XYZ file of C-alpha atoms in Angstrom:
554
model
C 178.109 4.892 87.119
C 175.136 6.437 85.496
C 173.472 9.761 85.991
C 169.701 9.931 86.175
C 168.180 12.496 83.960
C 166.632 15.382 85.846
C 163.125 15.510 84.505
C 161.789 17.975 87.036
C 160.330 21.081 85.517
C 162.722 23.944 85.831
C 161.652 27.354 86.877
C 162.820 29.727 84.213
C 163.457 33.305 85.131
C 161.179 35.618 83.220
C 162.460 39.111 82.594
C 160.060 41.809 83.661
C 158.386 43.656 80.849
C 160.317 46.662 79.646
C 158.177 49.500 80.835
C 160.800 52.088 81.712
C 161.173 55.264 79.745
C 164.663 54.248 78.684
C 163.334 51.128 76.935
C 160.273 52.704 75.331
C 162.412 55.499 73.879
C 165.306 53.301 72.746
C 166.493 54.225 69.274
C 164.939 57.697 69.261
C 168.186 59.386 68.270
C 168.715 57.074 65.315
C 165.123 57.616 64.162
C 165.565 61.392 64.336
C 168.550 61.121 62.017
C 166.549 58.779 59.785
C 163.642 61.249 59.575
C 165.981 64.133 58.765
C 167.602 62.016 56.055
C 164.252 61.112 54.468
C 162.921 64.683 54.715
C 166.101 66.380 53.570
C 164.172 67.983 50.687
C 160.527 68.202 51.814
C 161.063 69.813 55.198
C 163.509 72.524 54.010
C 161.163 73.201 51.087
C 158.285 73.803 53.492
C 160.354 76.054 55.746
C 161.849 78.064 52.915
C 158.522 78.274 51.102
C 156.736 79.831 54.086
C 159.675 82.141 54.733
C 159.874 83.273 51.108
C 156.129 83.916 51.151
C 156.578 86.316 54.071
C 159.527 87.983 52.340
C 157.395 88.343 49.214
C 154.637 90.097 51.134
C 157.043 92.434 52.896
C 158.552 93.387 49.526
C 155.309 93.644 47.541
C 152.916 95.389 49.891
C 154.895 98.663 50.214
C 154.677 99.045 46.429
C 150.932 98.370 46.450
C 150.018 100.628 49.364
C 152.379 103.532 48.799
C 150.386 106.216 50.553
C 148.462 106.612 53.759
C 145.208 106.789 51.824
C 145.709 103.334 50.306
C 146.885 101.933 53.616
C 143.962 103.310 55.558
C 141.528 102.072 52.931
C 142.237 98.623 54.302
C 141.122 99.621 57.787
C 137.439 99.408 56.861
C 138.121 96.007 55.317
C 139.884 94.689 58.444
C 137.178 95.898 60.802
C 134.271 94.755 58.622
C 132.609 91.320 58.722
C 134.349 90.114 55.563
C 137.745 91.141 56.884
C 136.996 89.331 60.148
C 135.935 86.257 58.200
C 139.003 86.151 55.968
C 141.721 87.630 58.161
C 140.998 87.994 61.862
C 139.949 90.308 64.697
C 141.386 93.446 63.062
C 143.848 94.633 65.677
C 145.867 97.660 64.568
C 143.370 98.818 61.954
C 143.031 102.214 63.644
C 146.694 103.093 62.941
C 147.569 100.721 60.160
C 151.150 100.302 59.001
C 153.000 97.642 57.025
C 153.762 95.242 59.863
C 150.228 95.454 61.243
C 148.892 94.912 57.735
C 150.965 91.753 57.254
C 150.046 90.271 60.619
C 146.430 91.441 60.641
C 145.443 90.493 57.087
C 147.869 87.765 56.023
C 148.979 86.334 59.382
C 146.232 83.685 59.520
C 147.545 82.061 56.345
C 150.963 81.525 57.916
C 149.222 79.732 60.785
C 147.360 77.494 58.339
C 150.524 76.694 56.379
C 152.457 75.844 59.540
C 149.593 73.598 60.680
C 149.502 71.810 57.322
C 153.276 71.307 57.330
C 153.144 69.647 60.754
C 150.107 67.501 59.971
C 151.816 65.990 56.939
C 155.143 65.615 58.766
C 153.710 63.669 61.704
C 151.365 61.554 59.594
C 154.139 60.665 57.140
C 156.507 59.352 59.829
C 153.953 57.593 62.034
C 150.780 56.287 60.433
C 152.156 56.040 56.888
C 155.158 54.053 58.151
C 152.858 51.735 60.095
C 150.528 51.370 57.131
C 153.428 50.302 54.901
C 154.970 47.968 57.468
C 158.129 50.013 57.993
C 157.426 50.582 61.671
C 157.086 46.845 62.276
C 160.518 46.274 60.751
C 162.003 49.015 62.929
C 160.323 47.669 66.046
C 161.929 44.286 65.372
C 165.239 45.978 66.201
C 166.234 47.922 69.310
C 163.506 50.513 68.953
C 161.114 51.277 71.787
C 157.346 51.605 71.572
C 157.302 55.386 71.776
C 160.522 56.036 69.865
C 158.917 56.726 66.431
C 156.386 59.191 67.841
C 158.995 60.884 70.028
C 161.405 61.173 67.125
C 158.952 62.866 64.775
C 157.683 65.199 67.495
C 161.281 66.163 68.284
C 161.818 66.983 64.621
C 158.546 68.942 64.642
C 159.682 70.999 67.639
C 162.978 71.792 65.926
C 161.275 72.608 62.614
C 158.777 74.971 64.229
C 161.485 76.670 66.258
C 163.529 77.166 63.103
C 160.451 78.458 61.263
C 159.799 80.956 64.044
C 163.389 82.210 63.829
C 163.280 82.448 60.025
C 160.060 84.499 60.090
C 161.489 86.675 62.833
C 164.600 87.227 60.756
C 162.563 88.352 57.742
C 160.578 90.829 59.822
C 163.637 92.186 61.626
C 165.375 92.489 58.266
C 162.650 94.960 57.279
C 163.409 97.065 60.369
C 160.343 95.910 62.268
C 160.457 95.702 66.058
C 162.552 92.679 67.062
C 160.485 91.678 70.097
C 157.181 91.899 68.251
C 158.668 90.049 65.283
C 159.733 87.244 67.595
C 156.194 87.171 69.026
C 154.718 86.774 65.547
C 157.202 84.052 64.625
C 156.623 82.235 67.915
C 152.873 82.342 67.327
C 153.247 80.684 63.927
C 155.575 78.059 65.385
C 153.233 77.396 68.305
C 150.266 76.906 65.989
C 152.293 74.482 63.910
C 153.398 72.541 66.974
C 149.815 72.322 68.225
C 148.698 70.592 65.058
C 151.704 68.290 65.236
C 150.262 67.198 68.584
C 146.734 66.963 67.161
C 147.987 64.728 64.346
C 149.948 62.628 66.836
C 146.561 62.018 68.476
C 144.564 61.303 65.316
C 147.094 58.768 64.022
C 146.337 56.666 67.120
C 142.640 56.559 66.258
C 142.525 55.280 62.695
C 144.470 52.718 60.690
C 144.904 54.845 57.590
C 147.016 57.936 57.036
C 144.410 59.618 54.840
C 141.787 59.315 57.563
C 144.221 60.470 60.266
C 145.269 63.522 58.266
C 141.629 64.164 57.425
C 140.664 64.144 61.099
C 143.456 66.610 61.903
C 142.343 68.732 58.948
C 138.781 68.656 60.265
C 140.035 69.942 63.630
C 141.854 72.736 61.794
C 138.713 73.540 59.793
C 136.529 73.665 62.906
C 139.081 75.917 64.613
C 139.021 78.244 61.603
C 135.212 78.343 61.445
C 134.877 79.079 65.178
C 137.493 81.818 64.905
C 135.792 83.337 61.873
C 132.340 83.245 63.449
C 133.615 84.677 66.725
C 135.533 87.480 65.021
C 132.531 88.389 62.856
C 130.323 88.825 65.911
C 132.399 91.658 67.360
C 135.449 93.710 66.458
C 138.615 92.322 68.095
C 136.810 89.036 68.596
C 134.020 87.801 70.834
C 133.860 85.191 73.586
C 133.272 82.560 70.893
C 136.675 83.348 69.374
C 138.403 82.061 72.496
C 137.178 78.539 71.754
C 139.591 78.420 68.804
C 143.359 77.942 69.240
C 143.921 79.930 66.047
C 142.302 82.899 67.770
C 144.636 82.468 70.742
C 147.595 83.113 68.466
C 145.923 86.139 66.889
C 145.105 87.510 70.334
C 148.840 87.938 70.975
C 148.421 91.224 69.005
C 151.939 91.594 67.536
C 152.953 95.181 66.686
C 149.879 96.552 68.531
C 150.257 95.777 72.231
C 151.944 92.414 71.985
C 151.359 89.948 74.790
C 152.852 86.502 75.219
C 150.439 84.863 77.640
C 147.901 83.602 75.005
C 150.683 81.385 73.688
C 150.663 79.582 77.041
C 147.170 78.345 76.142
C 148.532 76.949 72.868
C 151.467 75.293 74.616
C 149.178 73.866 77.307
C 146.746 72.391 74.778
C 149.678 70.963 72.815
C 150.959 69.245 75.957
C 147.507 67.791 76.703
C 146.836 66.357 73.231
C 150.392 65.001 73.044
C 150.039 63.293 76.429
C 146.750 61.731 75.300
C 148.464 60.562 72.113
C 151.185 58.778 74.114
C 148.574 57.224 76.402
C 146.581 55.917 73.445
C 149.729 54.658 71.731
C 150.285 52.355 74.720
C 146.849 50.804 74.252
C 146.987 49.665 70.653
C 148.957 47.278 68.457
C 151.426 48.388 65.828
C 149.596 48.931 62.563
C 146.176 49.096 64.218
C 144.059 52.032 65.278
C 141.793 52.439 68.268
C 138.871 52.471 65.847
C 138.996 49.217 63.929
C 138.276 49.407 60.225
C 134.805 48.261 59.305
C 134.692 44.842 57.692
C 133.561 44.853 54.132
C 130.837 42.685 52.709
C 132.038 39.228 51.555
C 130.243 39.766 48.264
C 129.986 42.868 46.129
C 126.677 44.460 45.298
C 125.354 43.836 41.815
C 125.656 47.502 40.868
C 129.443 47.353 41.398
C 129.879 44.952 38.475
C 130.904 47.668 36.001
C 134.223 49.601 36.150
C 132.322 52.895 36.160
C 130.254 51.921 39.199
C 133.357 50.619 40.975
C 135.171 53.908 40.321
C 132.182 55.829 41.663
C 132.245 53.664 44.805
C 135.896 54.577 45.423
C 135.271 58.304 45.000
C 131.842 58.385 46.668
C 133.027 59.420 50.137
C 135.244 62.157 48.706
C 132.390 63.490 46.576
C 130.036 63.606 49.555
C 132.591 65.350 51.770
C 133.533 67.926 49.141
C 129.870 68.478 48.305
C 128.937 69.219 51.902
C 131.929 71.521 52.416
C 131.494 73.481 49.177
C 127.730 73.680 49.618
C 128.002 75.172 53.092
C 130.864 77.470 52.065
C 128.852 78.694 49.077
C 125.864 79.442 51.260
C 128.095 81.457 53.619
C 129.821 83.352 50.801
C 126.486 84.217 49.270
C 124.989 85.231 52.571
C 127.662 87.884 53.202
C 127.184 89.542 49.808
C 125.148 92.409 51.230
C 127.785 93.364 53.868
C 130.290 93.527 51.018
C 128.654 96.713 49.764
C 129.395 98.599 52.971
C 132.767 96.981 53.544
C 134.284 97.954 50.211
C 132.993 101.482 49.957
C 135.925 103.880 49.872
C 138.563 101.234 49.253
C 141.481 101.851 46.931
C 141.453 100.876 43.263
C 144.078 98.180 43.832
C 141.884 96.297 46.268
C 138.883 96.684 44.031
C 140.919 95.349 41.111
C 141.522 92.108 43.017
C 137.780 91.651 43.168
C 137.531 92.207 39.472
C 135.728 95.511 39.252
C 135.208 98.952 40.637
C 132.930 100.367 43.291
C 129.972 100.524 40.893
C 129.867 96.738 40.326
C 131.563 95.398 43.416
C 128.805 92.842 43.999
C 129.304 91.194 40.616
C 133.077 91.386 41.074
C 132.858 89.725 44.484
C 130.597 86.929 43.244
C 132.862 86.303 40.246
C 135.858 85.937 42.582
C 133.913 83.507 44.755
C 133.212 81.464 41.616
C 136.954 81.409 40.890
C 137.726 80.370 44.480
C 135.249 77.505 44.166
C 136.767 76.417 40.848
C 140.233 76.335 42.405
C 138.939 74.264 45.320
C 137.299 71.832 42.905
C 140.706 71.710 41.217
C 142.116 70.367 44.492
C 139.437 67.648 44.440
C 140.429 66.750 40.879
C 144.147 66.449 41.628
C 143.539 64.352 44.730
C 141.214 62.146 42.687
C 143.837 61.445 40.008
C 146.422 60.805 42.707
C 144.036 58.146 44.023
C 144.594 56.253 40.757
C 148.317 56.445 41.392
C 147.856 55.050 44.906
C 145.668 52.209 43.580
C 148.454 51.379 41.123
C 151.442 51.602 43.462
C 149.740 49.655 46.250
C 149.052 46.793 43.887
C 145.256 47.047 44.018
C 144.930 47.968 40.352
C 146.907 44.951 39.148
C 144.347 42.235 40.112
C 141.556 44.331 38.615
C 143.445 44.726 35.352
C 144.183 40.990 35.346
C 140.486 40.415 34.628
C 138.639 41.333 31.444
C 138.804 45.034 32.374
C 141.122 46.979 30.070
C 143.368 49.854 31.141
C 141.267 52.258 29.109
C 138.153 51.097 30.913
C 139.703 51.173 34.400
C 141.431 54.562 34.188
C 138.759 56.031 31.903
C 136.025 55.162 34.409
C 137.851 57.035 37.154
C 138.345 60.061 34.906
C 134.674 60.050 33.891
C 133.591 59.962 37.532
C 135.964 62.829 38.341
C 134.717 64.857 35.370
C 131.102 64.348 36.409
C 132.122 65.213 39.959
C 133.552 68.522 38.729
C 130.232 69.442 37.137
C 128.253 68.316 40.169
C 130.410 70.179 42.701
C 130.434 73.408 40.687
C 126.674 73.155 40.204
C 126.042 72.547 43.909
C 128.352 75.356 45.045
C 126.864 77.686 42.428
C 123.310 76.971 43.562
C 124.052 77.499 47.264
C 126.107 80.638 46.607
C 123.382 81.948 44.315
C 120.651 81.243 46.847
C 122.679 82.937 49.570
C 123.381 85.978 47.385
C 119.749 86.211 46.264
C 118.562 86.086 49.874
C 121.163 88.624 50.969
C 120.445 91.092 48.152
C 116.726 90.432 47.791
C 117.219 89.780 44.081
C 116.222 86.285 42.913
C 117.992 86.796 39.608
C 121.366 86.241 41.279
C 120.489 82.602 41.982
C 120.681 81.755 38.282
C 123.522 84.150 37.404
C 125.837 82.875 40.132
C 125.075 79.239 39.314
C 125.961 79.895 35.678
C 129.139 81.739 36.741
C 130.301 78.661 38.643
C 129.484 76.252 35.817
C 131.420 78.460 33.401
C 134.644 77.336 35.110
C 133.967 73.676 34.254
C 136.204 73.607 31.112
C 139.146 75.123 33.024
C 138.899 72.520 35.795
C 138.513 69.761 33.194
C 141.700 71.008 31.541
C 143.413 70.692 34.922
C 142.030 67.142 35.081
C 143.501 66.523 31.623
C 146.955 67.719 32.710
C 146.834 65.465 35.769
C 145.700 62.518 33.610
C 148.515 63.145 31.123
C 151.114 63.176 33.895
C 149.620 59.993 35.378
C 149.704 58.247 32.040
C 153.057 59.476 30.715
C 155.263 60.449 33.681
C 153.497 59.183 36.808
C 156.349 60.088 39.143
C 155.897 63.739 38.155
C 152.164 63.842 38.843
C 152.770 66.272 41.716
C 153.750 68.920 39.149
C 150.059 69.547 38.477
C 149.887 71.325 41.841
C 152.116 74.018 40.337
C 149.492 74.642 37.627
C 146.797 75.067 40.249
C 149.016 77.273 42.421
C 149.911 79.441 39.452
C 146.236 79.830 38.583
C 145.546 80.931 42.139
C 148.481 83.381 42.156
C 147.651 85.022 38.843
C 143.905 84.992 39.553
C 144.137 86.795 42.882
C 147.286 88.872 42.621
C 147.623 89.394 38.874
C 145.946 92.831 39.022
C 148.474 93.886 41.673
C 151.578 92.542 39.935
C 150.535 93.758 36.457
C 152.301 90.920 34.578
C 152.459 90.670 30.745
C 149.499 89.152 28.891
C 151.258 85.830 28.255
C 151.449 85.320 32.021
C 147.652 85.393 32.076
C 147.320 83.225 28.972
C 149.181 80.218 30.384
C 146.693 79.873 33.235
C 143.599 77.838 32.236
C 141.453 79.781 34.683
C 142.127 83.110 32.926
C 140.356 82.113 29.709
C 136.955 81.936 31.358
C 134.874 85.086 31.594
C 134.397 86.293 35.164
C 130.611 86.024 35.248
C 128.444 87.720 36.419
C 130.939 90.600 36.107
C 131.688 89.804 32.454
C 129.501 88.358 29.728
C 130.116 84.699 28.951
C 131.468 83.781 25.521
C 131.213 80.346 23.957
C 134.493 80.122 22.015
C 136.877 79.931 25.020
C 134.645 77.342 26.645
C 134.717 75.155 23.540
C 138.474 75.601 23.108
C 139.256 74.679 26.725
C 136.949 71.664 26.538
C 138.642 70.489 23.339
C 142.118 70.772 24.836
C 140.935 68.954 27.958
C 139.563 66.055 25.884
C 142.857 65.763 23.978
C 144.872 65.724 27.207
C 142.598 63.089 28.739
C 142.952 60.888 25.658
C 146.732 61.340 25.670
C 146.852 60.408 29.347
C 144.862 57.219 28.745
C 147.068 56.322 25.777
C 150.189 56.825 27.862
C 148.815 54.659 30.677
C 148.007 51.911 28.185
C 151.589 51.819 26.929
C 153.603 51.954 30.133
C 154.284 49.305 32.773
C 152.449 49.256 36.071
C 154.485 50.350 39.085
C 154.121 48.920 42.571
C 155.920 49.875 45.770
């Protein structure tokens, strides 16, 4: 007896696609624990850093503004155009006290820090993981499509809630009103959560984390500009202010006549952008963005044949972006020079000391501070530029280049030369636009040259910062992030040194304190030559260290 083989095609049962919420969110809990494990240092550092900053202000400001006269001197600043530009709509300036001072003048910076914390958090655990292939490995297990995004947003909600409670605790600890303190803390947390949602949206658009974070940063910058312009048009803000979510938070008016309903706008916008992010996430492949990366040319242009030209090509987009931003910012800072005269009349000596002078030369003091601000911003460009070398190395893109006839000195040195030239170009551009704006505002053409020279005078200090970053890259590349502390210290001692009255050595260890504050002070050649010499030595030491160590790839 034989059995005939059944050759008929069999109908196989095909399981329906897993579209339910339970499947798309599978593994979310495990990913939350994974994110908390990976961010066990970074996230607490962010939360504690912002909290300590608030505690610092609450402890320092009562010693700076001891009397009613000093406190009320800030009222004209808060209600003036410069105060509106830097701080906000100026609520509470009519009866200023410590809590209104903190929220009205410094509150916007807590919103910006919370936004930055959330942008980096969401980008790091979504687009960066996809870019490095980690998400694909996770998705090969029992992890749903939306689990990674849901996990990081859950962590963001918890982090912002904790931040709100920490800030509230600091304010209540200083005997401020508990309800109004909670309103302030909730506003900071809501702003942070909004930009977590914005970043969740931008990471769906582009394939690269730098571009996604840049898009979210551009949204934050536009929100800040709209808020600043709207607040400058009218005291307590104009109709234009309401087009910015940052203004919504400031319109809660903590410690004045606090109201919670503007936060509903923030929460509503957060829900909308987050929903759009989930919808877009369902329409793209893992590792891809909705906007496909542009294909490069199959052959390189002839002008890219040299290492210097190739380095310029890599930094070209950054140089253009920084140039446009600093040029426009310089024009704005110069344009508001004339209103500075009226705004600072009658202010206390402490405030005038921050701007480097007294009432008789407040214009020169203001312009010298703007030159310092520009130099610090160019310092950010420098650090990011050196970190680009580190990324090229760790991602393995430097290795094939160095396998050719290009030496390490030539490869790294070309990048450093481009960055050094970029420093000069950015300071020159910002100096020219600030000078033109100041000359037009004051009706004195002489300021165009003086302000340009004041900006260029900071070149050796920024080059020294470049040298420190190059030395860390060449000798201890894993510690390259330490250069941010040098920049942060320069900012702290440059802006708040006159208030804290530290010893002279505290000024001396900051490279930015060895440059004369032109046009307030006369420029001297010896510090410029000394800083340039030290910068050259550090750059050479960094190149020598890079030549001797092994390449690292991740």
